[in-house]
Amino acid sequence: MAYPYMNGTLHAGHSFTVSKVEFSTGFARMQGKRALFPLGFHCTGMPIKACADKLVKEVKMFGQEFETCPELHGKEEVGGGDAAASDKTPPAPTKTQTRDDVSKFNTKKSKAVAKSVKMKYQFQIMMALGIPLGEIHKFADPQYWLSYFPPLCKRDLTNFGARIDWRRSFVTTDANPYYDAFVRWQMNRLKELKKIRKGVRETIYSPKDGQPCMDHDRSEGEGVLAQKYTGLKLKVKQLAPEAEKLLGSMLAEDADIFLVAATLRPETMYGQTCCFVGPKILYGIFQAGGNAYFIMTHRAARNMAYQEIQGVFSKFGEYPKVADLPGVSLVGTVVHAPLSVHKDGVRVLPMDTVLASKGTGVVTSVPSDSPDDFATVTDLAKKAEYYGIKKEWAELEVVPIINTPSYGDMAAPFLIKQMKINSPKDVKQLAEAKALAYKEGYYQGTMLIGEFKGQKVVDAKEKVQDHLESLGEAFSYFEPESLVMSRSGDECVVAKMEQWYLNYGKGDAEWRDTTLGYVKDGLNTYTAETRHSYEGVLAWLNEWACARSFGLGSKLPFDREFLVESLSDSTIYMAYYTIAHLLHKDIFGKEPGVAGVRAEQMTDEVWDYVFARRELEKATLDESGIGKDALESMRREFEYWYPLDMRVSGKDLINNHLTFFLYIHIAMFPPENWPRSVRANGHLLLNGDKMSKHTGNFLTLEDTVKKYGADASRIALADAGDGVEDANFEESVANSNILRLFTLKEWCEEMVSKGGSLRTGPKDGLWDRLFENELNGLVEEARQHYEGTMYKLALKTSLYDFTSARDFYREITAAAGVDMHRDLVMRYIELQALLLTPIAPHWAEYIWLEVLGKPTTVQKELYPEVPAPDAALSSAREYVRSTASSITSAEAAQQKKKDKGKSIAFDPRGPKKLTIFAAAKHPAWQDKYIEMVREAFDATRLTVDDKALNARVAKLGEMKKAMPFVQGLKRRLASGEAATAVFERRLAFDELATLAAMVPGLKRTTGCRAIVVVAVDEAAKAGRVVVGEGGEGGEGGEGGGEEARVEGLPQVAEAAVPGGPSFHFENVPA
């Protein structure tokens, strides 16, 4: 698993990922494998340093124990909410809430959403972590975090029972000189391989920190990338009177003023009829070079200032502002709209839903292809006086610019009419219409106008962009796809800067394609969803900044001004685990390990020898000072454990860490050492809701174990779920399993103590054979689930189903008046302990050593080998269950009818007799369906072609009668019963003998005075009594003597078929 970040203690979400590795490790050891589960402590990057810096500031503000902070004494001011809130229903989410760029891959960042709870000060967060107030000031030193949290992590995982080899633990950053040398080697080799390059590129950037802000440096916006926009220069032809009055003489008379609009669809600019501003937004007017001035939001200007865009802002980080203008003052301004058919200019109109937090705050309007634009200009024209505009400003001709197969030449009006959208307040419908129009227009549209008429939109888009830039009427710029906040509290921008980057993606297509090919054909991803996520990320992921100048970490060896970024120093550290215990004895590398090697001796050439099988020249070997035995020992250790068999992490890490992990392994190692599998899991809900400290729905690992104990917690984690969808930790499951494990322990102890009174001798009775066979089947079923890492199913089989099997055996033998067999009870207890060892090792250990008295730990036992389950006995077991259930359900149904005053066939509470009818042969009408199932059955895969079979059955018009019979055949085949037995219409077991054995138990559960089993003749009109009045009896059965013939059987006897008996209750004299 990904080593946890040491800015706090572990919570239940960490525990969920840990549990997958933990269960896998436990089972692998039971398979006779040496399974290694190591864990390090991640400290690289911004989070710890940013938090420490906040504490430095807060200590200066409030004192060492924050004694002068008003919030500490309950004096904090409570705000009155968002001043911009309104009771009005908002217009359509134009340009804001819906996805704009339909050509770009996107994922939901549920993890980022789950991190949204905030506190005002860092010391409050530390208090919430359980840090005593008097100690919090120590965390102002970032190095203190590295010594404080790793021991707590180790403590909590040890109490959880994790099978972790703590000898191999370490902290990252240069705090551990050995790991620091490992990271330097990795970066040097990647640079030699031309996987690391230096160049000017766009990156998410924190002006406050003065460096790129990568995923793990962010408090909000993980996974957000730089989005390219077209900045459209709308030259002012005539300012609105109010804006002109506010500006006065601030600008020269010959100044060129532009409203700068942001768009993702430059190909639609031919259809502009107006542009929108937010009337409540405060805009700035910024000097852009020469005599040009740009009007846009302050946020947009700040963002552009770091991109060195020609003709915009000339100095990095500077955006000189001349004045502020309220948006309402700009309404009515006439601007030149580049490429628009309206050459005399278009008007600036108001739109309340324009956001200052996206784009430039200036939005072009193309009502031919934008449904929300069409709805808005229509509404403006209808209510011109209300909006304070002239009607004709909103009524410029709407011209067709793109033809689409589905929506014609005017997609927006078509969809508005088709979806019956009446106003901008129809938010949901407009969002849907926008998605339809944009997707159809981009992928299927053809240009109807302009220089690229007749070309597909997908081809013309970039050409129109270049054309606008060549005319000097537009420029390209970037901004974050959505809000990104650094851990230092800075809103991030996009900056164009020279930096070191890993050349992922299209920059090194061969590397990308090799990685993609391995995902498709070599890597085990366990689920199709994980594989598809990998493929999607590899399609869009490109260059990744691998260096920063602030935070904790290792120095970039070839440019020591920078540190290695936190997602770039954590890609192949799994290789380091294999030799960490040889290098150092403590997590900081202060004391050398058993190899006796000092950190400075671990040169790049030595790492090459260990991990890359590069031989050392004698001079290099002598220079390193490391003995040949130590070197060979490290190489052997690495080659013994590698490749990595399983990587377990949250699905959100596919967007970065898990993909980088593959990329770098493929670059650094030969194919035989590439990772074998990646198991991505969903996020963990707590009691069906997101975990949140704010709402109190939160559990740390420490609290979980203290509250429920280790094994009940582990069972609840196994029960939470296995797929990539979000799992759910139910506290009720953990709580109920405390009692379940205790009760099971008590029973096991009781059985062992009274073992001498249990039945001995041959264990060849029917119930003994059924029980033993079911145990064998469950052992094999649990093995399959463990091997498939499906731990919820493994838990169900190895605990819930296993105890159900025991309960059935206990009840059926008691009903039959016989004791359970001692050998089978002891075998059950032994198997139960073994099957639960991966999930509940402490309970299993107690049962194994203290109850069963075994001489050695259960942790060294192999998974049990059992005979293959007997299909005949399995069928008999299901027969007993279903028959008993049908009989007791029928009796209960009669009682319900009686309670409601309805007429009943017999009085369930009166003296009664039960007659069971068993047929020796199947009805003739079933023959044709037998043949149909035979023809649809695949004997190799043990599957039936349902589609073809159901169609054939339906044609005969007997679905109601035939389908239950067909489904019964399919179940028998799926259970592993021999196809010959199923198709030749033979039961795999002796039905009459089984019914005879059931009679004593049925008499006890139903309270019947008498039970008779009748073997029905083929015509179902007569039969012979095999159990009961005049019958032979059986195991525990009644009667004795010759079988009696009975004539004139009731109609219910006709319903009996082999394996499906019918039955009849009747009252008898007391």
PDB file of C-alpha atoms in Angstrom, residues 783-1018:
ATOM      1  CA  ARG A 783     -10.112 -20.497  -0.772  1.00  0.00           C
ATOM      2  CA  GLN A 784     -11.407 -19.204  -4.097  1.00  0.00           C
ATOM      3  CA  HIS A 785     -12.611 -15.960  -2.512  1.00  0.00           C
ATOM      4  CA  TYR A 786      -9.302 -15.415  -0.710  1.00  0.00           C
ATOM      5  CA  GLU A 787      -7.387 -16.068  -3.929  1.00  0.00           C
ATOM      6  CA  GLY A 788      -9.581 -13.540  -5.750  1.00  0.00           C
ATOM      7  CA  THR A 789      -9.093 -10.948  -2.958  1.00  0.00           C
ATOM      8  CA  MET A 790     -12.860 -10.893  -2.447  1.00  0.00           C
ATOM      9  CA  TYR A 791     -12.776 -10.611   1.313  1.00  0.00           C
ATOM     10  CA  LYS A 792     -16.428  -9.815   1.909  1.00  0.00           C
ATOM     11  CA  LEU A 793     -17.316 -13.113   0.248  1.00  0.00           C
ATOM     12  CA  ALA A 794     -14.452 -14.890   2.031  1.00  0.00           C
ATOM     13  CA  LEU A 795     -15.834 -13.640   5.339  1.00  0.00           C
ATOM     14  CA  LYS A 796     -19.347 -14.756   4.450  1.00  0.00           C
ATOM     15  CA  THR A 797     -18.160 -18.245   3.576  1.00  0.00           C
ATOM     16  CA  SER A 798     -15.598 -18.739   6.315  1.00  0.00           C
ATOM     17  CA  LEU A 799     -17.631 -17.306   9.205  1.00  0.00           C
ATOM     18  CA  TYR A 800     -21.314 -16.758   8.489  1.00  0.00           C
ATOM     19  CA  ASP A 801     -21.886 -19.801   6.255  1.00  0.00           C
ATOM     20  CA  PHE A 802     -19.543 -21.912   8.357  1.00  0.00           C
ATOM     21  CA  THR A 803     -21.486 -21.242  11.560  1.00  0.00           C
ATOM     22  CA  SER A 804     -24.757 -21.795   9.676  1.00  0.00           C
ATOM     23  CA  ALA A 805     -23.510 -25.239   8.644  1.00  0.00           C
ATOM     24  CA  ARG A 806     -22.685 -26.021  12.265  1.00  0.00           C
ATOM     25  CA  ASP A 807     -26.103 -24.768  13.413  1.00  0.00           C
ATOM     26  CA  PHE A 808     -27.884 -26.982  10.900  1.00  0.00           C
ATOM     27  CA  TYR A 809     -25.903 -30.036  11.986  1.00  0.00           C
ATOM     28  CA  ARG A 810     -26.507 -29.283  15.652  1.00  0.00           C
ATOM     29  CA  GLU A 811     -30.258 -28.812  15.155  1.00  0.00           C
ATOM     30  CA  ILE A 812     -30.841 -31.726  12.786  1.00  0.00           C
ATOM     31  CA  THR A 813     -28.991 -34.222  14.999  1.00  0.00           C
ATOM     32  CA  ALA A 814     -30.834 -32.961  18.070  1.00  0.00           C
ATOM     33  CA  ALA A 815     -34.140 -33.354  16.233  1.00  0.00           C
ATOM     34  CA  ALA A 816     -33.154 -36.865  15.211  1.00  0.00           C
ATOM     35  CA  GLY A 817     -32.310 -37.698  18.818  1.00  0.00           C
ATOM     36  CA  VAL A 818     -28.600 -38.335  18.233  1.00  0.00           C
ATOM     37  CA  ASP A 819     -25.505 -36.501  19.472  1.00  0.00           C
ATOM     38  CA  MET A 820     -23.113 -34.683  17.194  1.00  0.00           C
ATOM     39  CA  HIS A 821     -20.031 -36.672  16.284  1.00  0.00           C
ATOM     40  CA  ARG A 822     -16.973 -35.706  18.314  1.00  0.00           C
ATOM     41  CA  ASP A 823     -14.530 -35.971  15.418  1.00  0.00           C
ATOM     42  CA  LEU A 824     -16.691 -33.724  13.238  1.00  0.00           C
ATOM     43  CA  VAL A 825     -17.126 -31.136  15.988  1.00  0.00           C
ATOM     44  CA  MET A 826     -13.378 -31.024  16.582  1.00  0.00           C
ATOM     45  CA  ARG A 827     -12.784 -30.837  12.835  1.00  0.00           C
ATOM     46  CA  TYR A 828     -15.250 -27.966  12.583  1.00  0.00           C
ATOM     47  CA  ILE A 829     -13.488 -26.002  15.357  1.00  0.00           C
ATOM     48  CA  GLU A 830     -10.099 -26.594  13.744  1.00  0.00           C
ATOM     49  CA  LEU A 831     -11.305 -25.536  10.285  1.00  0.00           C
ATOM     50  CA  GLN A 832     -13.091 -22.506  11.698  1.00  0.00           C
ATOM     51  CA  ALA A 833      -9.872 -21.288  13.301  1.00  0.00           C
ATOM     52  CA  LEU A 834      -7.891 -21.838  10.110  1.00  0.00           C
ATOM     53  CA  LEU A 835     -10.398 -20.156   7.797  1.00  0.00           C
ATOM     54  CA  LEU A 836     -10.582 -17.055  10.008  1.00  0.00           C
ATOM     55  CA  THR A 837      -6.822 -16.725  10.459  1.00  0.00           C
ATOM     56  CA  PRO A 838      -6.348 -14.111   7.685  1.00  0.00           C
ATOM     57  CA  ILE A 839      -9.236 -11.936   8.917  1.00  0.00           C
ATOM     58  CA  ALA A 840      -9.492 -12.582  12.668  1.00  0.00           C
ATOM     59  CA  PRO A 841      -6.037 -13.839  13.675  1.00  0.00           C
ATOM     60  CA  HIS A 842      -6.308 -13.140  17.411  1.00  0.00           C
ATOM     61  CA  TRP A 843      -9.495 -15.184  17.815  1.00  0.00           C
ATOM     62  CA  ALA A 844      -8.047 -17.943  15.638  1.00  0.00           C
ATOM     63  CA  GLU A 845      -4.847 -17.996  17.702  1.00  0.00           C
ATOM     64  CA  TYR A 846      -6.759 -18.326  20.968  1.00  0.00           C
ATOM     65  CA  ILE A 847      -8.885 -21.189  19.662  1.00  0.00           C
ATOM     66  CA  TRP A 848      -5.843 -22.925  18.164  1.00  0.00           C
ATOM     67  CA  LEU A 849      -3.547 -22.706  21.174  1.00  0.00           C
ATOM     68  CA  GLU A 850      -5.787 -22.336  24.218  1.00  0.00           C
ATOM     69  CA  VAL A 851      -8.890 -24.303  23.217  1.00  0.00           C
ATOM     70  CA  LEU A 852      -7.530 -26.987  20.894  1.00  0.00           C
ATOM     71  CA  GLY A 853      -4.173 -27.123  22.685  1.00  0.00           C
ATOM     72  CA  LYS A 854      -2.072 -27.114  19.529  1.00  0.00           C
ATOM     73  CA  PRO A 855       1.684 -26.897  20.140  1.00  0.00           C
ATOM     74  CA  THR A 856       2.520 -24.087  17.686  1.00  0.00           C
ATOM     75  CA  THR A 857       0.920 -20.871  16.446  1.00  0.00           C
ATOM     76  CA  VAL A 858      -1.877 -20.951  13.893  1.00  0.00           C
ATOM     77  CA  GLN A 859      -0.046 -18.225  11.993  1.00  0.00           C
ATOM     78  CA  LYS A 860       2.354 -20.850  10.643  1.00  0.00           C
ATOM     79  CA  GLU A 861      -0.345 -23.288   9.568  1.00  0.00           C
ATOM     80  CA  LEU A 862      -1.127 -23.949   5.931  1.00  0.00           C
ATOM     81  CA  TYR A 863      -4.569 -23.503   4.471  1.00  0.00           C
ATOM     82  CA  PRO A 864      -6.457 -26.793   4.967  1.00  0.00           C
ATOM     83  CA  GLU A 865      -6.546 -29.376   2.213  1.00  0.00           C
ATOM     84  CA  VAL A 866      -9.896 -31.142   2.023  1.00  0.00           C
ATOM     85  CA  PRO A 867     -11.506 -33.662  -0.328  1.00  0.00           C
ATOM     86  CA  ALA A 868     -13.537 -32.213  -3.161  1.00  0.00           C
ATOM     87  CA  PRO A 869     -17.177 -31.858  -2.122  1.00  0.00           C
ATOM     88  CA  ASP A 870     -19.445 -34.707  -3.217  1.00  0.00           C
ATOM     89  CA  ALA A 871     -22.081 -33.290  -5.591  1.00  0.00           C
ATOM     90  CA  ALA A 872     -24.580 -35.946  -4.496  1.00  0.00           C
ATOM     91  CA  LEU A 873     -24.275 -34.975  -0.854  1.00  0.00           C
ATOM     92  CA  SER A 874     -24.425 -31.275  -1.751  1.00  0.00           C
ATOM     93  CA  SER A 875     -27.658 -31.937  -3.661  1.00  0.00           C
ATOM     94  CA  ALA A 876     -29.066 -33.881  -0.735  1.00  0.00           C
ATOM     95  CA  ARG A 877     -28.169 -31.005   1.600  1.00  0.00           C
ATOM     96  CA  GLU A 878     -30.014 -28.487  -0.577  1.00  0.00           C
ATOM     97  CA  TYR A 879     -32.925 -30.908  -0.862  1.00  0.00           C
ATOM     98  CA  VAL A 880     -33.223 -31.172   2.909  1.00  0.00           C
ATOM     99  CA  ARG A 881     -33.090 -27.405   3.339  1.00  0.00           C
ATOM    100  CA  SER A 882     -35.607 -26.565   0.632  1.00  0.00           C
ATOM    101  CA  THR A 883     -38.037 -29.322   1.578  1.00  0.00           C
ATOM    102  CA  ALA A 884     -37.999 -28.464   5.284  1.00  0.00           C
ATOM    103  CA  SER A 885     -38.407 -24.774   4.469  1.00  0.00           C
ATOM    104  CA  SER A 886     -41.356 -25.412   2.143  1.00  0.00           C
ATOM    105  CA  ILE A 887     -43.155 -27.546   4.744  1.00  0.00           C
ATOM    106  CA  THR A 888     -42.709 -25.109   7.637  1.00  0.00           C
ATOM    107  CA  SER A 889     -43.621 -22.137   5.404  1.00  0.00           C
ATOM    108  CA  ALA A 890     -46.864 -23.838   4.304  1.00  0.00           C
ATOM    109  CA  GLU A 891     -47.812 -24.463   7.910  1.00  0.00           C
ATOM    110  CA  ALA A 892     -47.038 -20.859   8.867  1.00  0.00           C
ATOM    111  CA  ALA A 893     -49.140 -19.586   5.948  1.00  0.00           C
ATOM    112  CA  GLN A 894     -52.175 -21.514   7.205  1.00  0.00           C
ATOM    113  CA  GLN A 895     -51.723 -20.020  10.661  1.00  0.00           C
ATOM    114  CA  LYS A 896     -51.653 -16.490   9.195  1.00  0.00           C
ATOM    115  CA  LYS A 897     -54.888 -17.193   7.327  1.00  0.00           C
ATOM    116  CA  LYS A 898     -56.489 -18.443  10.507  1.00  0.00           C
ATOM    117  CA  ASP A 899     -55.367 -15.382  12.457  1.00  0.00           C
ATOM    118  CA  LYS A 900     -57.045 -13.193   9.815  1.00  0.00           C
ATOM    119  CA  GLY A 901     -60.296 -15.178  10.017  1.00  0.00           C
ATOM    120  CA  LYS A 902     -59.960 -16.733   6.580  1.00  0.00           C
ATOM    121  CA  SER A 903     -60.927 -20.306   5.695  1.00  0.00           C
ATOM    122  CA  ILE A 904     -58.134 -22.812   6.084  1.00  0.00           C
ATOM    123  CA  ALA A 905     -57.439 -26.360   4.863  1.00  0.00           C
ATOM    124  CA  PHE A 906     -56.417 -27.542   8.344  1.00  0.00           C
ATOM    125  CA  ASP A 907     -55.901 -26.160  11.821  1.00  0.00           C
ATOM    126  CA  PRO A 908     -52.115 -25.803  12.337  1.00  0.00           C
ATOM    127  CA  ARG A 909     -52.568 -25.882  16.126  1.00  0.00           C
ATOM    128  CA  GLY A 910     -54.705 -28.972  16.220  1.00  0.00           C
ATOM    129  CA  PRO A 911     -53.567 -32.590  16.056  1.00  0.00           C
ATOM    130  CA  LYS A 912     -52.326 -33.123  12.525  1.00  0.00           C
ATOM    131  CA  LYS A 913     -50.721 -35.509  10.123  1.00  0.00           C
ATOM    132  CA  LEU A 914     -48.272 -34.718   7.305  1.00  0.00           C
ATOM    133  CA  THR A 915     -48.123 -36.813   4.154  1.00  0.00           C
ATOM    134  CA  ILE A 916     -45.140 -36.276   1.830  1.00  0.00           C
ATOM    135  CA  PHE A 917     -45.424 -37.454  -1.771  1.00  0.00           C
ATOM    136  CA  ALA A 918     -42.214 -38.349  -3.636  1.00  0.00           C
ATOM    137  CA  ALA A 919     -42.277 -39.200  -7.343  1.00  0.00           C
ATOM    138  CA  ALA A 920     -40.062 -41.825  -8.913  1.00  0.00           C
ATOM    139  CA  LYS A 921     -40.333 -40.443 -12.451  1.00  0.00           C
ATOM    140  CA  HIS A 922     -40.668 -37.063 -14.109  1.00  0.00           C
ATOM    141  CA  PRO A 923     -43.823 -36.019 -15.997  1.00  0.00           C
ATOM    142  CA  ALA A 924     -43.559 -36.638 -19.727  1.00  0.00           C
ATOM    143  CA  TRP A 925     -44.062 -32.936 -20.600  1.00  0.00           C
ATOM    144  CA  GLN A 926     -40.624 -32.151 -19.153  1.00  0.00           C
ATOM    145  CA  ASP A 927     -38.759 -34.261 -21.727  1.00  0.00           C
ATOM    146  CA  LYS A 928     -38.621 -31.535 -24.371  1.00  0.00           C
ATOM    147  CA  TYR A 929     -37.231 -29.018 -21.871  1.00  0.00           C
ATOM    148  CA  ILE A 930     -34.562 -31.461 -20.773  1.00  0.00           C
ATOM    149  CA  GLU A 931     -33.352 -31.587 -24.379  1.00  0.00           C
ATOM    150  CA  MET A 932     -33.421 -27.788 -24.693  1.00  0.00           C
ATOM    151  CA  VAL A 933     -31.246 -27.351 -21.606  1.00  0.00           C
ATOM    152  CA  ARG A 934     -28.893 -30.092 -22.809  1.00  0.00           C
ATOM    153  CA  GLU A 935     -28.380 -28.281 -26.130  1.00  0.00           C
ATOM    154  CA  ALA A 936     -27.812 -24.905 -24.421  1.00  0.00           C
ATOM    155  CA  PHE A 937     -25.351 -26.298 -21.848  1.00  0.00           C
ATOM    156  CA  ASP A 938     -21.601 -25.690 -22.233  1.00  0.00           C
ATOM    157  CA  ALA A 939     -19.967 -28.644 -20.488  1.00  0.00           C
ATOM    158  CA  THR A 940     -16.541 -26.966 -20.477  1.00  0.00           C
ATOM    159  CA  ARG A 941     -17.592 -23.757 -18.754  1.00  0.00           C
ATOM    160  CA  LEU A 942     -20.555 -25.261 -16.873  1.00  0.00           C
ATOM    161  CA  THR A 943     -22.759 -22.451 -18.209  1.00  0.00           C
ATOM    162  CA  VAL A 944     -26.060 -22.261 -20.061  1.00  0.00           C
ATOM    163  CA  ASP A 945     -26.830 -19.927 -22.978  1.00  0.00           C
ATOM    164  CA  ASP A 946     -29.754 -18.220 -21.250  1.00  0.00           C
ATOM    165  CA  LYS A 947     -30.682 -15.973 -24.152  1.00  0.00           C
ATOM    166  CA  ALA A 948     -31.135 -18.810 -26.638  1.00  0.00           C
ATOM    167  CA  LEU A 949     -32.742 -21.123 -24.089  1.00  0.00           C
ATOM    168  CA  ASN A 950     -35.299 -18.591 -22.865  1.00  0.00           C
ATOM    169  CA  ALA A 951     -36.301 -17.758 -26.434  1.00  0.00           C
ATOM    170  CA  ARG A 952     -36.984 -21.425 -27.211  1.00  0.00           C
ATOM    171  CA  VAL A 953     -38.972 -21.954 -24.014  1.00  0.00           C
ATOM    172  CA  ALA A 954     -41.051 -18.846 -24.688  1.00  0.00           C
ATOM    173  CA  LYS A 955     -42.062 -20.112 -28.135  1.00  0.00           C
ATOM    174  CA  LEU A 956     -43.845 -23.112 -26.589  1.00  0.00           C
ATOM    175  CA  GLY A 957     -46.098 -20.841 -24.513  1.00  0.00           C
ATOM    176  CA  GLU A 958     -45.539 -22.674 -21.205  1.00  0.00           C
ATOM    177  CA  MET A 959     -43.253 -20.201 -19.441  1.00  0.00           C
ATOM    178  CA  LYS A 960     -45.156 -20.251 -16.155  1.00  0.00           C
ATOM    179  CA  LYS A 961     -45.001 -24.035 -15.917  1.00  0.00           C
ATOM    180  CA  ALA A 962     -41.688 -24.670 -17.635  1.00  0.00           C
ATOM    181  CA  MET A 963     -39.351 -21.995 -16.248  1.00  0.00           C
ATOM    182  CA  PRO A 964     -39.276 -23.217 -12.623  1.00  0.00           C
ATOM    183  CA  PHE A 965     -38.339 -26.659 -13.910  1.00  0.00           C
ATOM    184  CA  VAL A 966     -35.669 -25.236 -16.249  1.00  0.00           C
ATOM    185  CA  GLN A 967     -34.210 -23.083 -13.457  1.00  0.00           C
ATOM    186  CA  GLY A 968     -33.968 -26.154 -11.230  1.00  0.00           C
ATOM    187  CA  LEU A 969     -31.966 -27.984 -13.898  1.00  0.00           C
ATOM    188  CA  LYS A 970     -29.623 -25.011 -14.261  1.00  0.00           C
ATOM    189  CA  ARG A 971     -29.028 -24.842 -10.522  1.00  0.00           C
ATOM    190  CA  ARG A 972     -28.110 -28.509 -10.395  1.00  0.00           C
ATOM    191  CA  LEU A 973     -25.655 -28.077 -13.271  1.00  0.00           C
ATOM    192  CA  ALA A 974     -24.107 -24.963 -11.713  1.00  0.00           C
ATOM    193  CA  SER A 975     -23.590 -26.784  -8.406  1.00  0.00           C
ATOM    194  CA  GLY A 976     -21.251 -29.224 -10.126  1.00  0.00           C
ATOM    195  CA  GLU A 977     -23.639 -32.152 -10.270  1.00  0.00           C
ATOM    196  CA  ALA A 978     -22.749 -34.496 -13.127  1.00  0.00           C
ATOM    197  CA  ALA A 979     -24.474 -33.490 -16.365  1.00  0.00           C
ATOM    198  CA  THR A 980     -25.302 -37.116 -17.115  1.00  0.00           C
ATOM    199  CA  ALA A 981     -27.216 -37.418 -13.855  1.00  0.00           C
ATOM    200  CA  VAL A 982     -29.122 -34.206 -14.540  1.00  0.00           C
ATOM    201  CA  PHE A 983     -30.026 -34.959 -18.145  1.00  0.00           C
ATOM    202  CA  GLU A 984     -30.709 -38.632 -17.625  1.00  0.00           C
ATOM    203  CA  ARG A 985     -33.224 -37.561 -14.998  1.00  0.00           C
ATOM    204  CA  ARG A 986     -31.536 -39.272 -12.120  1.00  0.00           C
ATOM    205  CA  LEU A 987     -31.220 -37.715  -8.708  1.00  0.00           C
ATOM    206  CA  ALA A 988     -27.710 -37.737  -7.306  1.00  0.00           C
ATOM    207  CA  PHE A 989     -29.032 -39.011  -3.972  1.00  0.00           C
ATOM    208  CA  ASP A 990     -31.662 -41.414  -2.649  1.00  0.00           C
ATOM    209  CA  GLU A 991     -34.704 -39.195  -2.157  1.00  0.00           C
ATOM    210  CA  LEU A 992     -36.765 -41.703  -0.181  1.00  0.00           C
ATOM    211  CA  ALA A 993     -33.929 -42.479   2.212  1.00  0.00           C
ATOM    212  CA  THR A 994     -33.322 -38.773   2.724  1.00  0.00           C
ATOM    213  CA  LEU A 995     -36.994 -38.135   3.476  1.00  0.00           C
ATOM    214  CA  ALA A 996     -36.981 -41.040   5.903  1.00  0.00           C
ATOM    215  CA  ALA A 997     -34.053 -39.478   7.737  1.00  0.00           C
ATOM    216  CA  MET A 998     -35.855 -36.124   7.878  1.00  0.00           C
ATOM    217  CA  VAL A 999     -39.017 -37.499   9.515  1.00  0.00           C
ATOM    218  CA  PRO A1000     -37.939 -37.256  13.209  1.00  0.00           C
ATOM    219  CA  GLY A1001     -36.795 -33.659  12.771  1.00  0.00           C
ATOM    220  CA  LEU A1002     -39.959 -32.689  10.889  1.00  0.00           C
ATOM    221  CA  LYS A1003     -42.124 -34.224  13.612  1.00  0.00           C
ATOM    222  CA  ARG A1004     -40.332 -32.001  16.136  1.00  0.00           C
ATOM    223  CA  THR A1005     -40.558 -28.775  14.125  1.00  0.00           C
ATOM    224  CA  THR A1006     -44.143 -29.240  12.895  1.00  0.00           C
ATOM    225  CA  GLY A1007     -45.603 -30.969  15.950  1.00  0.00           C
ATOM    226  CA  CYS A1008     -47.299 -33.587  13.765  1.00  0.00           C
ATOM    227  CA  ARG A1009     -48.727 -36.710  15.388  1.00  0.00           C
ATOM    228  CA  ALA A1010     -47.754 -38.716  12.322  1.00  0.00           C
ATOM    229  CA  ILE A1011     -45.701 -38.257   9.188  1.00  0.00           C
ATOM    230  CA  VAL A1012     -46.123 -40.519   6.184  1.00  0.00           C
ATOM    231  CA  VAL A1013     -43.868 -40.675   3.116  1.00  0.00           C
ATOM    232  CA  VAL A1014     -45.522 -42.033  -0.012  1.00  0.00           C
ATOM    233  CA  ALA A1015     -43.666 -43.118  -3.145  1.00  0.00           C
ATOM    234  CA  VAL A1016     -46.044 -42.031  -5.930  1.00  0.00           C
ATOM    235  CA  ASP A1017     -46.604 -44.126  -9.045  1.00  0.00           C
ATOM    236  CA  GLU A1018     -46.122 -42.520 -12.477  1.00  0.00           C
TER     237      GLU A1018
END
